[in-house]
Amino acid sequence: MPHVSFPTSRAPRTGVASRPSAGSLAVAIAASVMLAVTSPLSAQGTSRVAPVAGVRLPRTAATDPALGARTLRAARLSGAIRIDGSLDDAAWATADVGKDFRQSWPNDKAPASEPTEVRVLYDDEALYVGVRLFDAHPDSIASQLARRDATGIYSDWVHVVVDSYHDRRTAFRFSVNPRGVQKDVRHFDDTNEDLLWDAVWEVATRVDSLGWTAEYRIPLSQLRFSDCTRSCVWGLNVQRDEARNGERSGWSYVSRDANSYVARMGELTGLEGIKRPGRLELLPYVSSTLTRDTAQAGNPFFRANDGAYSVGADFKYGVTSGLTLTGTVNPDFGQVELDPAVVNLSQFESFFDEKRPFFVEGSDLFRFGGTRAYNNFGGGNFFYSRRIGRPPQRGVNAGDVSDAGVPAGSTVLARDVLYADPPATSTILGAAKLSGKTAGGWSIAALDAVTARETARFEQSVESVDPATGDTTTALSRGRAPVEPLTNYSVARVRRDLNGGRSVVGALLTGVTRDLSDAVFRPMLRSNAVTGGVDFDHTWGNRIWSLSGFLAGSRVAGDSTAILRAQRSFVRYYQRPDADYLGVNPSRTSLAGYAGALALTKTGGEHWTGSLSYQETSPGFELNDIGFQQSADRRALSTFVGYHENTPGKHLRSWEARAYSNHAMNFGGDNVFQAVVAAGDAQLTNFWTVNLRARFDPQYLSDRGTRGGPLMGNPLGWSTDGGISTDSRRPIVVTLGGFYRTDTSRAFDRNVGLTVDTRPTSSVRVTFEPSLANSYSTGQWITALSGGPAATYGLREVFSDVKTTELAFPLRANWTFTPTLSLEAVAKPLVSANRFYHFKQLHAARSYTFDRFGAGGVGTISGSAATGYSVDPDPNATGDEFTIPPLDFTQRSLRGNAVLRWEYRPGSALFFVWQQTRDGVLGDGDFATSRDIRGVFREKERNVFVVKGTWWVAR
């Protein structure tokens, strides 16, 4: 099946995701609970206003009675402020007061249930924000302790959001809860957010008889702004979350239905005489690693205890007021969580999220190739940073074996690689990126990274014979073989805001250059790859309507053998015998193509949303040198219509219904995908959430099912999934979800998952997410052989049925001792049993019928799952016999991390890390619950211990 993106809900309307989460389903289903937390409380607010202790109330900031743009004047700091959360410093009395907060939900436009006041001061070094959050029931303030940047916790929050560019598209959010837990977020493109953006800032909070307070000091060096030596205006909003009421209110009102966020912020005036701050930050690190591995008999490269150390640094330098140069030398990512284990029986590459801080921070700046549509067929990622520092792409083989140790005059009989010791990843020698925004509205992002040439040690065996005596000799020796070339990766992205941020145009250029002076790489890797494109986004009607799209082209070049591999890859399959518009050209030394999309979207409004999009990707389009792409040769039309109701009623706080569809064909006009979906979700008045989805897949043709062979059919199918989640305000939140799919061939997928999210104390959170999946496929491709029937173009396309049972039971625990000291532990056990049987061949192209081997079918088959099978498709003919090796297997795996993180001073941290992996494969596909669960913890283990320290220095 193609990689298709179906939405499960509308896009977030405010872009701020700090309200309590109901937890995520732990099953492989497309639907998820994505409803905002709303409140059944009355729209009647209180007019109680109390002064800050010890100071008189100054004049109130201007208020727009129509709930339009609001203005708050910042006052220059006179004297000093101690950041302790008390708000009793005399300087606060000189600041204007912003108040009259309005709800975004649950009661749109209604006054906030509890008053909030905000004051802003500044000096040449920092912005100071004081927020008084009144609460008639301070003993009910939700204040869970969690590690920095925590999401999904049950807590009140206050969010200070600053649009220092004042472009109405970009902002920096500084959030804190009553326990002092910090969260910082970068908003971009008005409604999107980068949760992994980090800044160095101070805040202190206090809970008292009036409610609670937050006192901020945000260094100007952490913001990006144009010249303020005379005066300037910034965008500002302050928002408040009350967890127990499910309420979001803000100083500058943002409608829940607006689908716009930064553009609806108020204005902060009075900023004068601010010089551009010096912005040089250094973050050197030193780390020490100890790897303890399980004994590997005979392996000469094995070390029971293998120690290593590493030294490197990151840096940031403010080139201009809006542009920042960020770099890293010899980066270390020892504290990053391990990727989960996966079992992939498809031809497609597995996708893993980027988790390395240098590449995650600011990754949104490089995004390209998307539209505002709620539903897209699915294209690719133009920049997939996991390519940088990837595992080596070449393995050691017999061609690397030399004749070392072979007696002179002897004839070599066999060359073998006995053991190899390749590096786990390619070394990143260095990387740098320039990013930011100019005063003229240009957004700029450029990245360049270099990875080292990598080699693998190996032990070889060479067997030779002396022609004169007939004596054989086996010589053992060691060597090195190249496994990854020196490579340079580069990405450049520019965007230009127009029409007050309502329109944007942009461009992207990427490049990969490899040093292929080692001839062994030339047949398999492209020497260079280039991608370029332009995109746009135009909104109108108070940003409710949008038209967006892009057009891009790609070109890869290299040795003819490497380009032949690209033509025959799973992305395009030029070798398909019934694709007369394609065709393999073995002499080509380059491959080029294009991709584009156009979408019309209604993004806001009280009830209705919708989108219509068209996407096209030519057969020669290729991204996988620096991006991620699963298919080309596609023309697709996607639709979406949704209706939502956010006004709380008698039984429902909010609900949504939607319908969407995807239809795709290849460039030969074959219908290669279609699906129609209806879905809905709701939040009840008791804060429980439910969702349900139904999908129908009409019959279509598959040009990927035979892995480069002829078209085959795809049977009519249907599926349904749903889930229910309990009140997220409670100490124990339970989510139950399930999925079921079947088709006319009697294949099926069944999944059930349970998430138990517990908060036994205000500082401990434990999440357990067991899931069980059982599937039966009737079309698992095995191999393609020549000498097949004419109905399949002379190819014998061999398939089987496969039964898969997969059990996962991940556990995650967070223990936060203080806002700067936390322990997180994650364990991800997995058991996947896969049994192959009913071997058969495709009966005819464009069909989903098979001729089964053996009695009642065609030919004969003998053997067993343990020893493999011998197949004779036609006993009356000779030369077409073949064997099927043993395929059944059960994979048992564990990925575990434990990270103790101590931020011993702002921006500087110590990490103590323990990683454990366990992997094993059994030669049977039978799932035995007790045996396999115990077996996961008995597989050979590998432990890695890391101590890493960073030191943040700025001037």
Short mmCIF file of N, CA and C in Angstrom, two decimals, residues 300-378:
data_model
loop_
_atom_site.label_atom_id
_atom_site.label_comp_id
_atom_site.label_asym_id
_atom_site.label_seq_id
_atom_site.Cartn_x
_atom_site.Cartn_y
_atom_site.Cartn_z
N PRO A 300 37.05 -11.71 17.12
CA PRO A 300 38.29 -11.09 17.59
C PRO A 300 38.13 -9.62 17.95
N PHE A 301 37.03 -9.01 17.53
CA PHE A 301 36.83 -7.59 17.80
C PHE A 301 36.00 -7.35 19.05
N PHE A 302 35.58 -8.43 19.69
CA PHE A 302 34.72 -8.27 20.86
C PHE A 302 35.51 -7.79 22.06
N ARG A 303 34.92 -6.84 22.78
CA ARG A 303 35.46 -6.37 24.04
C ARG A 303 34.32 -6.38 25.07
N ALA A 304 34.53 -7.09 26.15
CA ALA A 304 33.48 -7.14 27.18
C ALA A 304 33.23 -5.76 27.75
N ASN A 305 34.30 -4.96 27.87
CA ASN A 305 34.18 -3.59 28.36
C ASN A 305 34.95 -2.70 27.41
N ASP A 306 34.24 -1.82 26.78
CA ASP A 306 34.86 -0.94 25.78
C ASP A 306 34.59 0.51 26.18
N GLY A 307 35.64 1.22 26.52
CA GLY A 307 35.48 2.60 26.97
C GLY A 307 35.90 3.59 25.91
N ALA A 308 35.31 4.77 25.96
CA ALA A 308 35.65 5.83 25.01
C ALA A 308 35.27 7.16 25.63
N TYR A 309 35.90 8.21 25.14
CA TYR A 309 35.53 9.54 25.58
C TYR A 309 35.43 10.44 24.37
N SER A 310 34.74 11.55 24.53
CA SER A 310 34.53 12.47 23.41
C SER A 310 34.48 13.89 23.93
N VAL A 311 35.00 14.80 23.12
CA VAL A 311 34.98 16.22 23.44
C VAL A 311 34.51 16.97 22.21
N GLY A 312 33.67 17.94 22.40
CA GLY A 312 33.16 18.74 21.29
C GLY A 312 32.47 19.97 21.80
N ALA A 313 31.81 20.67 20.91
CA ALA A 313 31.14 21.91 21.32
C ALA A 313 30.09 22.31 20.32
N ASP A 314 29.07 23.00 20.83
CA ASP A 314 28.10 23.70 20.00
C ASP A 314 28.29 25.20 20.24
N PHE A 315 27.91 25.98 19.25
CA PHE A 315 28.01 27.42 19.44
C PHE A 315 26.88 28.12 18.69
N LYS A 316 26.54 29.33 19.17
CA LYS A 316 25.58 30.20 18.50
C LYS A 316 26.17 31.61 18.47
N TYR A 317 26.04 32.24 17.31
CA TYR A 317 26.56 33.59 17.17
C TYR A 317 25.56 34.44 16.40
N GLY A 318 25.22 35.60 16.97
CA GLY A 318 24.29 36.50 16.32
C GLY A 318 24.99 37.29 15.23
N VAL A 319 24.81 36.87 13.98
CA VAL A 319 25.45 37.55 12.87
C VAL A 319 24.84 38.93 12.68
N THR A 320 23.52 39.00 12.72
CA THR A 320 22.79 40.27 12.70
C THR A 320 21.73 40.18 13.78
N SER A 321 20.90 41.21 13.87
CA SER A 321 19.85 41.20 14.89
C SER A 321 18.86 40.07 14.69
N GLY A 322 18.71 39.60 13.45
CA GLY A 322 17.72 38.56 13.20
C GLY A 322 18.30 37.23 12.76
N LEU A 323 19.60 37.17 12.41
CA LEU A 323 20.20 35.95 11.90
C LEU A 323 21.19 35.39 12.90
N THR A 324 21.12 34.07 13.08
CA THR A 324 21.98 33.38 14.03
C THR A 324 22.74 32.25 13.33
N LEU A 325 24.03 32.18 13.60
CA LEU A 325 24.85 31.09 13.10
C LEU A 325 25.02 30.07 14.22
N THR A 326 24.60 28.85 13.96
CA THR A 326 24.70 27.76 14.93
C THR A 326 25.61 26.69 14.37
N GLY A 327 26.51 26.19 15.19
CA GLY A 327 27.43 25.17 14.71
C GLY A 327 27.69 24.10 15.74
N THR A 328 28.21 22.98 15.27
CA THR A 328 28.59 21.89 16.17
C THR A 328 29.84 21.23 15.63
N VAL A 329 30.74 20.89 16.51
CA VAL A 329 31.97 20.21 16.17
C VAL A 329 32.01 18.90 16.95
N ASN A 330 32.13 17.80 16.20
CA ASN A 330 32.16 16.47 16.83
C ASN A 330 31.00 16.31 17.81
N PRO A 331 29.78 16.42 17.34
CA PRO A 331 28.63 16.36 18.26
C PRO A 331 28.48 14.98 18.89
N ASP A 332 27.91 14.97 20.07
CA ASP A 332 27.65 13.73 20.80
C ASP A 332 26.17 13.72 21.18
N PHE A 333 25.51 12.58 20.94
CA PHE A 333 24.08 12.48 21.21
C PHE A 333 23.79 11.29 22.13
N GLY A 334 24.69 11.07 23.08
CA GLY A 334 24.56 9.91 23.95
C GLY A 334 23.33 9.92 24.82
N GLN A 335 22.74 11.10 25.08
CA GLN A 335 21.57 11.18 25.95
C GLN A 335 20.26 10.98 25.20
N VAL A 336 20.32 10.80 23.87
CA VAL A 336 19.11 10.72 23.05
C VAL A 336 18.47 9.34 23.18
N GLU A 337 17.16 9.32 23.25
CA GLU A 337 16.41 8.08 23.39
C GLU A 337 16.59 7.19 22.17
N LEU A 338 16.72 5.86 22.40
CA LEU A 338 16.93 4.91 21.32
C LEU A 338 15.69 4.78 20.45
N ASP A 339 15.91 4.45 19.18
CA ASP A 339 14.79 4.16 18.29
C ASP A 339 14.13 2.85 18.70
N PRO A 340 12.82 2.73 18.52
CA PRO A 340 12.16 1.46 18.83
C PRO A 340 12.51 0.39 17.80
N ALA A 341 12.41 -0.86 18.20
CA ALA A 341 12.59 -1.97 17.26
C ALA A 341 11.34 -2.08 16.39
N VAL A 342 11.54 -2.42 15.12
CA VAL A 342 10.42 -2.59 14.20
C VAL A 342 10.64 -3.85 13.38
N VAL A 343 9.55 -4.46 12.93
CA VAL A 343 9.59 -5.58 12.00
C VAL A 343 8.93 -5.10 10.73
N ASN A 344 9.67 -5.04 9.65
CA ASN A 344 9.21 -4.46 8.40
C ASN A 344 9.25 -5.53 7.31
N LEU A 345 8.08 -6.00 6.88
CA LEU A 345 7.99 -7.01 5.82
C LEU A 345 7.67 -6.39 4.46
N SER A 346 7.65 -5.07 4.40
CA SER A 346 7.35 -4.40 3.13
C SER A 346 8.64 -4.05 2.41
N GLN A 347 8.51 -3.48 1.21
CA GLN A 347 9.68 -3.03 0.48
C GLN A 347 10.09 -1.63 0.87
N PHE A 348 9.29 -0.96 1.69
CA PHE A 348 9.53 0.43 2.02
C PHE A 348 10.47 0.57 3.21
N GLU A 349 11.25 1.63 3.20
CA GLU A 349 12.17 1.94 4.29
C GLU A 349 11.38 2.41 5.51
N SER A 350 11.86 2.03 6.69
CA SER A 350 11.22 2.49 7.94
C SER A 350 11.64 3.94 8.22
N PHE A 351 10.69 4.71 8.72
CA PHE A 351 10.94 6.11 9.05
C PHE A 351 11.10 6.23 10.56
N PHE A 352 12.15 6.95 10.98
CA PHE A 352 12.38 7.20 12.40
C PHE A 352 12.45 8.70 12.64
N ASP A 353 11.83 9.13 13.73
CA ASP A 353 11.83 10.56 14.06
C ASP A 353 13.24 11.02 14.42
N GLU A 354 13.52 12.27 14.10
CA GLU A 354 14.77 12.89 14.50
C GLU A 354 14.69 13.26 15.98
N LYS A 355 15.71 12.89 16.74
CA LYS A 355 15.73 13.19 18.17
C LYS A 355 16.99 13.93 18.59
N ARG A 356 17.94 14.10 17.69
CA ARG A 356 19.20 14.74 18.05
C ARG A 356 19.01 16.25 18.15
N PRO A 357 19.36 16.85 19.27
CA PRO A 357 19.01 18.27 19.52
C PRO A 357 19.48 19.23 18.44
N PHE A 358 20.70 19.07 17.92
CA PHE A 358 21.19 20.03 16.94
C PHE A 358 20.30 20.07 15.71
N PHE A 359 19.82 18.92 15.27
CA PHE A 359 19.01 18.85 14.06
C PHE A 359 17.53 19.09 14.33
N VAL A 360 17.08 18.82 15.55
CA VAL A 360 15.67 19.03 15.87
C VAL A 360 15.35 20.51 16.02
N GLU A 361 16.20 21.24 16.73
CA GLU A 361 15.93 22.64 16.98
C GLU A 361 15.95 23.42 15.66
N GLY A 362 14.85 24.11 15.39
CA GLY A 362 14.76 24.91 14.18
C GLY A 362 14.51 24.11 12.93
N SER A 363 14.16 22.83 13.06
CA SER A 363 13.95 22.01 11.87
C SER A 363 12.78 22.51 11.03
N ASP A 364 11.84 23.22 11.66
CA ASP A 364 10.70 23.75 10.92
C ASP A 364 11.14 24.75 9.85
N LEU A 365 12.29 25.39 10.05
CA LEU A 365 12.75 26.39 9.09
C LEU A 365 13.03 25.78 7.73
N PHE A 366 13.30 24.46 7.69
CA PHE A 366 13.66 23.80 6.44
C PHE A 366 12.47 23.07 5.80
N ARG A 367 11.32 23.17 6.39
CA ARG A 367 10.16 22.45 5.85
C ARG A 367 9.78 22.98 4.48
N PHE A 368 9.49 22.04 3.60
CA PHE A 368 9.12 22.40 2.23
C PHE A 368 8.30 21.25 1.66
N GLY A 369 7.43 21.58 0.72
CA GLY A 369 6.68 20.54 0.04
C GLY A 369 5.34 20.23 0.64
N GLY A 370 4.86 21.08 1.54
CA GLY A 370 3.55 20.85 2.14
C GLY A 370 2.55 21.89 1.70
N THR A 371 1.31 21.66 2.01
CA THR A 371 0.24 22.62 1.78
C THR A 371 -0.59 22.72 3.05
N ARG A 372 -1.54 23.63 3.04
CA ARG A 372 -2.42 23.78 4.21
C ARG A 372 -3.57 22.78 4.23
N ALA A 373 -3.63 21.89 3.25
CA ALA A 373 -4.74 20.96 3.16
C ALA A 373 -4.82 20.08 4.40
N TYR A 374 -6.04 19.75 4.82
CA TYR A 374 -6.24 18.85 5.95
C TYR A 374 -5.97 17.40 5.58
N ASN A 375 -5.95 17.09 4.30
CA ASN A 375 -5.76 15.72 3.85
C ASN A 375 -4.88 15.73 2.61
N ASN A 376 -3.78 14.98 2.67
CA ASN A 376 -2.89 14.83 1.53
C ASN A 376 -2.63 13.36 1.28
N PHE A 377 -2.36 13.00 0.04
CA PHE A 377 -2.07 11.61 -0.30
C PHE A 377 -0.75 11.16 0.31
N GLY A 378 0.16 12.06 0.51
CA GLY A 378 1.46 11.71 1.07
C GLY A 378 2.54 11.78 0.02
#
